Short mmCIF file of C-alpha atoms and ligand atoms in Angstrom, two decimals:
data_model
loop_
_atom_site.label_atom_id
_atom_site.label_comp_id
_atom_site.label_asym_id
_atom_site.label_seq_id
_atom_site.Cartn_x
_atom_site.Cartn_y
_atom_site.Cartn_z
CA MET E 1 -36.79 100.70 -32.21
CA LYS E 2 -35.28 98.89 -29.25
CA LYS E 3 -33.03 100.74 -26.80
CA GLN E 4 -29.68 99.49 -28.12
CA THR E 5 -30.60 100.68 -31.63
CA ILE E 6 -31.71 104.09 -30.34
CA ALA E 7 -28.43 104.40 -28.45
CA ILE E 8 -26.40 103.72 -31.59
CA ASP E 9 -28.54 105.38 -34.26
CA ASN E 10 -27.21 108.90 -33.85
CA ARG E 11 -29.15 111.34 -36.06
CA PHE E 12 -28.23 114.97 -35.61
CA VAL E 13 -30.79 117.74 -35.31
CA ARG E 14 -29.07 119.34 -38.32
CA PRO E 15 -26.85 117.22 -40.60
CA ASP E 16 -23.14 117.96 -40.22
CA VAL E 17 -21.78 119.77 -43.29
CA TYR E 18 -18.98 117.20 -43.65
CA GLY E 19 -21.23 114.21 -42.89
CA SER E 20 -19.31 113.43 -39.70
CA LEU E 21 -20.48 110.04 -38.44
CA ALA E 22 -19.65 110.67 -34.78
CA VAL E 23 -21.23 113.74 -33.23
CA PRO E 24 -19.04 116.82 -33.85
CA ILE E 25 -17.77 118.76 -30.83
CA TYR E 26 -18.90 122.38 -31.07
CA THR E 27 -16.70 124.35 -28.71
CA ASN E 28 -17.75 127.77 -29.98
CA VAL E 29 -19.53 130.23 -27.72
CA SER E 30 -21.88 132.07 -30.06
CA PHE E 31 -23.92 131.40 -33.18
CA GLU E 32 -24.54 133.71 -36.13
CA PHE E 33 -27.96 134.64 -37.54
CA ASP E 34 -29.16 135.68 -41.00
CA ASP E 35 -31.30 138.56 -39.78
CA ALA E 36 -32.53 140.47 -36.74
CA GLN E 37 -35.86 138.64 -36.56
CA GLN E 38 -34.21 135.19 -36.44
CA MET E 39 -31.97 136.55 -33.72
CA ALA E 40 -34.90 137.92 -31.73
CA ASP E 41 -36.77 134.60 -32.10
CA ALA E 42 -33.79 132.60 -30.82
CA PHE E 43 -33.15 134.82 -27.82
CA THR E 44 -36.78 134.87 -26.72
CA GLY E 45 -37.34 131.14 -27.12
CA ARG E 46 -39.68 131.37 -30.14
CA SER E 47 -37.21 129.29 -32.17
CA LYS E 48 -34.92 126.44 -31.12
CA ALA E 49 -31.83 127.88 -32.81
CA PRO E 50 -28.89 128.06 -30.38
CA ASP E 51 -27.67 131.54 -29.50
CA TYR E 52 -25.14 131.28 -26.65
CA ALA E 53 -23.35 128.18 -25.38
CA ARG E 54 -24.04 128.70 -21.66
CA VAL E 55 -27.64 127.63 -22.32
CA GLU E 56 -27.54 125.68 -25.58
CA ASN E 57 -24.89 123.78 -27.52
CA PRO E 58 -25.50 121.38 -30.43
CA THR E 59 -23.19 118.64 -29.05
CA VAL E 60 -24.95 118.77 -25.68
CA THR E 61 -28.41 118.98 -27.27
CA ASN E 62 -27.65 115.86 -29.28
CA PHE E 63 -26.71 114.02 -26.07
CA GLU E 64 -29.83 115.26 -24.26
CA ASN E 65 -32.06 114.21 -27.17
CA ARG E 66 -30.75 110.69 -27.14
CA VAL E 67 -31.21 110.37 -23.38
CA ARG E 68 -34.74 111.71 -23.83
CA GLU E 69 -35.55 109.08 -26.45
CA LEU E 70 -34.07 106.26 -24.38
CA SER E 71 -35.76 107.27 -21.13
CA GLY E 72 -39.12 108.34 -22.55
CA ALA E 73 -38.81 111.65 -20.69
CA ALA E 74 -40.52 114.91 -21.60
CA HIS E 75 -37.39 117.01 -21.02
CA VAL E 76 -33.72 116.24 -20.38
CA THR E 77 -31.07 118.74 -19.30
CA ALA E 78 -27.36 117.91 -19.06
CA TYR E 79 -25.11 119.48 -16.42
CA ASN E 80 -21.42 119.65 -15.68
CA SER E 81 -21.62 117.19 -12.77
CA GLY E 82 -24.05 115.01 -10.91
CA MET E 83 -24.07 117.55 -8.07
CA ALA E 84 -24.96 120.34 -10.54
CA ALA E 85 -27.95 118.29 -11.74
CA ILE E 86 -29.05 117.52 -8.17
CA SER E 87 -28.68 121.10 -6.90
CA ASN E 88 -30.49 122.54 -9.92
CA ALA E 89 -33.35 120.06 -9.55
CA LEU E 90 -33.74 121.08 -5.91
CA PHE E 91 -33.46 124.81 -6.73
CA ALA E 92 -36.28 124.28 -9.24
CA VAL E 93 -38.72 122.82 -6.70
CA THR E 94 -37.89 124.62 -3.49
CA ALA E 95 -38.26 128.10 -1.98
CA GLN E 96 -37.79 129.88 1.34
CA GLY E 97 -39.86 128.24 4.08
CA LYS E 98 -40.07 124.90 2.28
CA ASN E 99 -38.74 121.55 3.47
CA ILE E 100 -37.38 118.51 1.65
CA VAL E 101 -38.27 115.05 2.96
CA SER E 102 -35.32 112.73 2.44
CA SER E 103 -33.02 110.25 4.18
CA ARG E 104 -29.68 110.15 5.99
CA HIS E 105 -28.70 107.43 3.55
CA LEU E 106 -27.49 109.80 0.85
CA PHE E 107 -24.40 110.48 -1.21
CA GLY E 108 -22.21 112.63 1.09
CA ASN E 109 -22.36 115.84 -0.95
CA THR E 110 -26.11 115.54 -1.44
CA LEU E 111 -26.53 115.19 2.31
CA ALA E 112 -24.33 118.26 2.82
CA LEU E 113 -26.34 120.16 0.19
CA LEU E 114 -29.50 119.50 2.21
CA THR E 115 -28.03 120.06 5.67
CA THR E 116 -25.57 122.90 4.92
CA THR E 117 -25.84 124.62 1.53
CA LEU E 118 -29.59 125.11 1.37
CA MET E 119 -30.07 126.03 5.05
CA PRO E 120 -29.18 129.76 4.74
CA PHE E 121 -31.86 130.04 2.03
CA GLY E 122 -34.52 128.95 4.50
CA VAL E 123 -34.94 125.40 3.17
CA LYS E 124 -34.88 122.62 5.76
CA PRO E 125 -34.27 118.89 5.38
CA LYS E 126 -36.53 116.40 7.15
CA LEU E 127 -34.45 113.25 7.21
CA ARG E 128 -36.37 110.03 7.84
CA ASP E 129 -36.12 106.30 7.26
CA LEU E 130 -37.69 106.15 3.79
CA THR E 131 -38.43 102.44 4.19
CA ASP E 132 -40.79 103.44 7.04
CA LEU E 133 -43.79 104.75 5.10
CA ASP E 134 -45.65 105.94 8.21
CA ALA E 135 -42.67 108.11 9.17
CA VAL E 136 -42.58 109.57 5.65
CA GLU E 137 -46.32 110.22 5.62
CA LYS E 138 -46.02 112.05 8.97
CA ALA E 139 -43.02 114.09 7.80
CA VAL E 140 -44.71 115.44 4.67
CA ASP E 141 -46.54 118.67 5.50
CA ASP E 142 -47.98 121.64 3.62
CA ASN E 143 -44.50 123.16 3.24
CA THR E 144 -42.86 120.04 1.83
CA CYS E 145 -41.70 120.68 -1.74
CA CYS E 146 -40.59 117.16 -2.69
CA ILE E 147 -39.58 113.71 -1.49
CA TYR E 148 -35.97 113.03 -2.50
CA LEU E 149 -34.16 109.69 -2.43
CA GLU E 150 -31.50 107.48 -4.01
CA ILE E 151 -32.90 104.32 -5.59
CA VAL E 152 -30.12 102.17 -4.08
CA THR E 153 -28.23 103.95 -1.31
CA ASN E 154 -24.48 103.95 -1.04
CA PRO E 155 -22.82 102.27 0.82
CA GLN E 156 -25.83 100.80 2.72
CA LEU E 157 -27.53 99.43 -0.43
CA GLU E 158 -30.99 100.19 0.92
CA VAL E 159 -33.97 100.17 -1.46
CA ALA E 160 -37.20 102.04 -0.73
CA ASP E 161 -40.62 101.37 -2.25
CA LEU E 162 -40.91 103.93 -5.05
CA GLN E 163 -44.59 103.36 -5.82
CA ALA E 164 -45.55 103.82 -2.17
CA LEU E 165 -43.43 106.97 -1.86
CA ALA E 166 -44.88 108.34 -5.12
CA ALA E 167 -48.39 107.79 -3.75
CA ILE E 168 -47.54 109.81 -0.61
CA ALA E 169 -45.96 112.60 -2.69
CA HIS E 170 -48.79 112.75 -5.22
CA ARG E 171 -51.47 112.94 -2.53
CA LYS E 172 -49.77 116.23 -1.54
CA ASN E 173 -49.27 117.22 -5.18
CA ILE E 174 -45.47 117.30 -4.84
CA PRO E 175 -42.89 115.48 -6.98
CA LEU E 176 -40.90 112.36 -6.10
CA ILE E 177 -37.30 113.03 -7.12
CA ALA E 178 -34.98 110.03 -7.41
CA ASP E 179 -31.21 109.81 -7.87
CA SER E 180 -30.85 106.88 -10.27
CA THR E 181 -27.05 106.88 -10.62
CA VAL E 182 -26.64 103.22 -9.60
CA ILE E 183 -29.05 101.58 -12.09
CA PRO E 184 -29.11 103.09 -15.61
CA PHE E 185 -32.35 104.47 -17.05
CA THR E 186 -31.93 102.05 -19.96
CA GLU E 187 -32.51 99.18 -17.53
CA THR E 188 -35.64 100.20 -15.69
CA SER E 189 -38.50 102.66 -16.09
CA LEU E 190 -38.74 104.73 -12.92
CA LYS E 191 -41.48 106.76 -14.60
CA ASP E 192 -43.72 103.66 -14.46
CA LEU E 193 -43.04 103.46 -10.72
CA GLY E 194 -44.22 107.04 -10.18
CA VAL E 195 -40.94 108.96 -10.15
CA ASP E 196 -41.48 112.49 -11.50
CA ILE E 197 -37.89 113.67 -11.81
CA GLU E 198 -34.79 111.52 -12.16
CA VAL E 199 -31.38 112.99 -11.39
CA LEU E 200 -28.14 111.16 -11.92
CA SER E 201 -24.39 111.43 -12.09
CA SER E 202 -23.52 110.58 -15.70
CA THR E 203 -19.90 110.59 -14.46
CA LYS E 204 -20.59 106.98 -13.47
CA TYR E 205 -22.11 104.42 -15.89
CA LEU E 206 -22.64 106.83 -18.76
CA SER E 207 -19.22 108.39 -19.16
CA GLY E 208 -17.78 105.11 -20.38
CA GLY E 209 -14.99 104.44 -17.92
CA GLY E 210 -14.67 107.53 -15.78
CA THR E 211 -13.82 109.75 -18.76
CA SER E 212 -15.73 112.88 -17.77
CA LEU E 213 -17.95 114.50 -15.18
CA GLY E 214 -21.60 115.05 -15.94
CA GLY E 215 -25.12 115.01 -14.61
CA LEU E 216 -28.64 114.73 -15.98
CA ILE E 217 -32.10 115.85 -15.01
CA ILE E 218 -34.62 113.53 -16.63
CA ASP E 219 -38.01 115.17 -16.29
CA TYR E 220 -41.12 113.12 -17.03
CA GLY E 221 -43.22 116.26 -17.44
CA THR E 222 -45.66 115.55 -14.60
CA PHE E 223 -44.88 118.89 -12.92
CA PRO E 224 -44.55 121.26 -15.92
CA GLU E 225 -43.48 124.30 -13.87
CA ILE E 226 -40.21 122.54 -12.95
CA ASN E 227 -38.94 122.50 -16.54
CA LYS E 228 -39.90 126.16 -16.94
CA ARG E 229 -37.72 127.06 -13.96
CA LEU E 230 -34.88 124.83 -15.13
CA LYS E 231 -34.72 125.96 -18.75
CA GLY E 232 -36.09 129.47 -18.46
CA ASP E 233 -34.31 130.62 -15.33
CA LEU E 234 -31.70 128.38 -13.70
CA LEU E 235 -29.82 127.40 -16.85
CA PHE E 236 -29.25 131.10 -17.59
CA ASN E 237 -28.65 132.38 -14.08
CA VAL E 238 -26.79 129.51 -12.43
CA GLY E 239 -24.78 128.47 -15.50
CA ALA E 240 -24.10 124.79 -14.84
CA TYR E 241 -24.74 123.43 -18.36
CA MET E 242 -22.67 120.49 -19.55
CA ASN E 243 -19.58 121.31 -21.61
CA PRO E 244 -19.34 119.93 -25.17
CA TYR E 245 -16.28 117.71 -24.56
CA SER E 246 -18.10 115.84 -21.83
CA ALA E 247 -21.24 115.61 -23.97
CA TYR E 248 -19.15 114.04 -26.75
CA GLN E 249 -17.55 111.49 -24.43
CA GLN E 250 -20.85 110.68 -22.78
CA THR E 251 -22.58 110.28 -26.16
CA LEU E 252 -19.98 107.62 -26.96
CA GLY E 253 -20.53 106.20 -23.47
CA LEU E 254 -24.25 106.01 -24.11
CA GLU E 255 -23.65 103.96 -27.26
CA THR E 256 -21.95 101.20 -25.25
CA LEU E 257 -23.80 101.70 -21.96
CA ASP E 258 -26.09 98.70 -22.24
CA VAL E 259 -23.31 96.30 -23.25
CA ARG E 260 -21.02 97.50 -20.45
CA TYR E 261 -23.78 97.57 -17.86
CA GLN E 262 -24.99 94.04 -18.60
CA ARG E 263 -21.45 92.68 -18.29
CA GLN E 264 -20.66 94.66 -15.13
CA ALA E 265 -23.91 93.61 -13.46
CA ALA E 266 -23.26 89.95 -14.37
CA ASN E 267 -19.68 90.25 -13.04
CA ALA E 268 -20.97 91.83 -9.82
CA GLN E 269 -23.46 89.00 -9.30
CA HIS E 270 -20.70 86.42 -9.81
CA VAL E 271 -18.28 88.27 -7.51
CA ALA E 272 -20.92 88.81 -4.77
CA GLU E 273 -21.74 85.08 -4.74
CA GLY E 274 -18.03 84.20 -4.65
CA LEU E 275 -17.33 86.64 -1.80
CA ARG E 276 -19.78 84.80 0.42
CA GLU E 277 -17.52 81.75 0.31
CA ILE E 278 -14.63 83.73 1.84
CA LYS E 279 -14.90 83.17 5.59
CA GLU E 280 -12.88 86.26 6.65
CA ILE E 281 -15.54 88.46 5.05
CA GLU E 282 -18.14 89.01 7.75
CA ARG E 283 -20.86 90.39 5.55
CA VAL E 284 -21.54 90.79 1.82
CA THR E 285 -24.18 93.38 0.92
CA TYR E 286 -25.58 93.26 -2.61
CA ILE E 287 -29.19 93.62 -3.74
CA GLY E 288 -28.78 90.69 -6.14
CA LEU E 289 -28.24 88.20 -3.29
CA LYS E 290 -31.42 86.31 -2.42
CA ASP E 291 -31.00 86.86 1.32
CA SER E 292 -30.74 90.65 0.93
CA PRO E 293 -33.77 92.21 2.64
CA PHE E 294 -34.22 94.29 -0.52
CA TYR E 295 -33.91 91.45 -3.05
CA GLU E 296 -37.62 91.14 -3.92
CA LEU E 297 -38.30 94.87 -4.04
CA ALA E 298 -35.18 95.49 -6.14
CA ARG E 299 -36.24 92.76 -8.62
CA LYS E 300 -39.71 94.29 -8.88
CA GLN E 301 -38.43 97.84 -9.36
CA PHE E 302 -35.24 97.37 -11.35
CA GLY E 303 -35.68 94.04 -13.17
CA PRO E 304 -33.26 91.11 -13.34
CA THR E 305 -29.96 93.00 -12.85
CA SER E 306 -28.67 94.51 -9.61
CA GLY E 307 -26.00 97.01 -10.57
CA ALA E 308 -22.28 96.71 -9.90
CA MET E 309 -21.92 98.11 -6.36
CA ILE E 310 -21.13 95.68 -3.53
CA ALA E 311 -20.25 96.38 0.11
CA ILE E 312 -18.24 93.98 2.25
CA ASP E 313 -17.51 94.10 5.97
CA LEU E 314 -14.26 92.93 7.52
CA ALA E 315 -13.39 92.56 11.22
CA SER E 316 -12.11 96.10 11.82
CA LYS E 317 -11.01 99.37 10.26
CA GLU E 318 -7.40 98.12 10.47
CA ALA E 319 -8.36 94.97 8.57
CA CYS E 320 -10.01 97.15 5.91
CA PHE E 321 -6.87 99.28 5.50
CA LYS E 322 -4.63 96.18 5.32
CA PHE E 323 -6.99 94.67 2.74
CA ILE E 324 -7.00 97.80 0.58
CA ASN E 325 -3.21 98.06 0.78
CA SER E 326 -2.87 94.43 -0.37
CA LEU E 327 -4.95 94.71 -3.54
CA LYS E 328 -2.99 94.11 -6.75
CA LEU E 329 -5.62 94.17 -9.52
CA VAL E 330 -8.45 96.09 -7.90
CA HIS E 331 -7.72 99.82 -7.85
CA ARG E 332 -7.66 102.07 -4.79
CA ALA E 333 -9.90 104.84 -6.11
CA THR E 334 -13.25 106.46 -5.67
CA ASN E 335 -15.86 106.59 -8.45
CA LEU E 336 -18.52 104.05 -9.34
CA PHE E 337 -18.95 101.99 -12.50
CA ASP E 338 -15.59 102.70 -14.00
CA ASN E 339 -14.48 100.03 -16.49
CA ARG E 340 -12.03 98.89 -13.80
CA THR E 341 -12.87 97.42 -10.41
CA LEU E 342 -12.40 99.97 -7.62
CA ALA E 343 -12.27 99.66 -3.84
CA ILE E 344 -12.65 102.35 -1.19
CA HIS E 345 -13.13 102.59 2.59
CA PRO E 346 -16.05 105.10 2.66
CA ALA E 347 -15.89 105.99 6.39
CA SER E 348 -12.33 107.36 6.15
CA THR E 349 -12.59 108.94 2.68
CA ILE E 350 -15.92 110.05 1.15
CA PHE E 351 -17.37 110.44 4.65
CA GLY E 352 -14.01 111.11 6.34
CA LEU E 353 -14.94 114.60 7.55
CA PHE E 354 -18.26 113.58 9.12
CA PRO E 355 -18.21 113.19 12.95
CA GLU E 356 -18.40 109.59 14.23
CA ARG E 357 -21.89 110.08 15.68
CA GLN E 358 -23.21 111.22 12.31
CA LEU E 359 -21.56 108.25 10.58
CA GLU E 360 -23.47 105.97 12.95
CA GLN E 361 -26.76 107.69 12.11
CA MET E 362 -25.94 107.24 8.44
CA ASP E 363 -24.98 103.56 8.87
CA VAL E 364 -21.55 104.21 7.42
CA ARG E 365 -19.43 101.67 9.30
CA GLN E 366 -15.68 101.65 9.89
CA THR E 367 -15.69 97.99 8.86
CA THR E 368 -17.20 98.51 5.39
CA ILE E 369 -15.42 98.53 2.04
CA ARG E 370 -17.29 99.52 -1.09
CA LEU E 371 -16.47 97.73 -4.31
CA SER E 372 -17.44 98.89 -7.79
CA ILE E 373 -17.12 95.90 -10.09
CA GLY E 374 -15.62 96.50 -13.53
CA LEU E 375 -15.19 94.68 -16.82
CA GLU E 376 -12.25 92.43 -15.87
CA ASP E 377 -12.82 88.68 -15.77
CA PRO E 378 -14.80 88.18 -12.53
CA ASP E 379 -12.65 85.24 -11.42
CA ASP E 380 -9.56 87.45 -11.56
CA ILE E 381 -11.38 90.03 -9.42
CA LEU E 382 -12.30 87.33 -6.90
CA ASP E 383 -8.73 85.95 -6.84
CA ASP E 384 -7.35 89.39 -6.03
CA ILE E 385 -9.88 89.96 -3.26
CA ARG E 386 -9.18 86.49 -1.86
CA GLN E 387 -5.41 87.07 -1.69
CA ALA E 388 -5.89 90.54 -0.15
CA VAL E 389 -8.27 89.19 2.49
CA LYS E 390 -5.66 86.55 3.42
CA GLN E 391 -3.16 89.35 4.13
C1 PLP G 401 -21.22 110.35 -7.73
C2 PLP G 401 -22.59 110.54 -7.27
C3 PLP G 401 -23.18 111.82 -7.23
C4 PLP G 401 -22.42 113.07 -7.61
O1 PLP G 401 -22.03 113.07 -8.93
P1 PLP G 401 -20.77 113.94 -9.48
O2 PLP G 401 -20.85 113.68 -10.95
O3 PLP G 401 -19.53 113.41 -8.83
O4 PLP G 401 -21.04 115.36 -9.12
C5 PLP G 401 -24.48 111.91 -6.82
N1 PLP G 401 -25.20 110.85 -6.45
C6 PLP G 401 -24.67 109.60 -6.46
C7 PLP G 401 -25.51 108.44 -6.04
C8 PLP G 401 -23.35 109.41 -6.86
O5 PLP G 401 -22.83 108.17 -6.85
#
């Protein structure tokens, strides 16, 4: 079956007793067994029957199974946030004395996880320009546990060569871990490009309009010990499993993901092209624009669509604030890939507590506004931006 059919054709592991067509939400904590042997089998992993909801829940399992089918992964685990998925993936691959080769162009909390949270455990980040393959090759040493990157960085919109990075990682027998939040796994196969583990914030495209937090680890099974650590150890002892309400909302989100994504990506392309005609906007950054330095690579890796994240640069921070204050349709909010179009000034908000020098190293400029394009008519979005720019 094709992906849209798989997304809609929701067959439960066990049929619901009432024949519920939508997936039921199981909010219970424990599950009852017929006899002691069944119970022993469930608790020791010899059977798949759920026993306790911190580590298994039918509503969440149903969601994971559908993501697994759609992505072609070996294993999928759902978490309570994108950060929970990212931190668990890194816990699964790292250990004291290890280092993680990554970039300064990272989601703020992921950067802080690498530079602050993991440090006391004896894990060090080696932050490089991941588009400079020589620098990456030099950084990887015998203690490197993985190469970690975001497939399109935010707000720089940088794209690195996944196949080349996978080759470097695999020569050292370590995994390439990619945060794929900005292009859905229904749109591109990162597995074919050599990615071993995909992590993502399902809060974004998947949740269906910013309805719920969630995260996913999509494991292609190339490093089998990672799934053993995730499912046999971390799920139990860290306790960051997705809750059933979010799994329900994100299952519904998954059913409409492709339709929403195609429209949002088309809207973003239209808006990005229109923004270039507005002379007060000094720069429009979008990987779907032919003069983007990442256009060709993005086409090759992600196919014909380019996501719904655009960055624009105005003359100054003051101009950015005035612009944001003048928006009437576009919402002043963080989040990406909501159904609505959102605008934010990253340097003063998401990255507002980073020192100026660090912002420069991260290429987070005071003149940049990040837009996440929604499902409104794209000409209405452009009209609003045009009037706000005039202010
Ligand atoms: C939002 C986001 C995260 C974190 O996800 P949460 O669900 O908010 O924890 C991680 N990576 C990227 C690229 C994101 O956009």
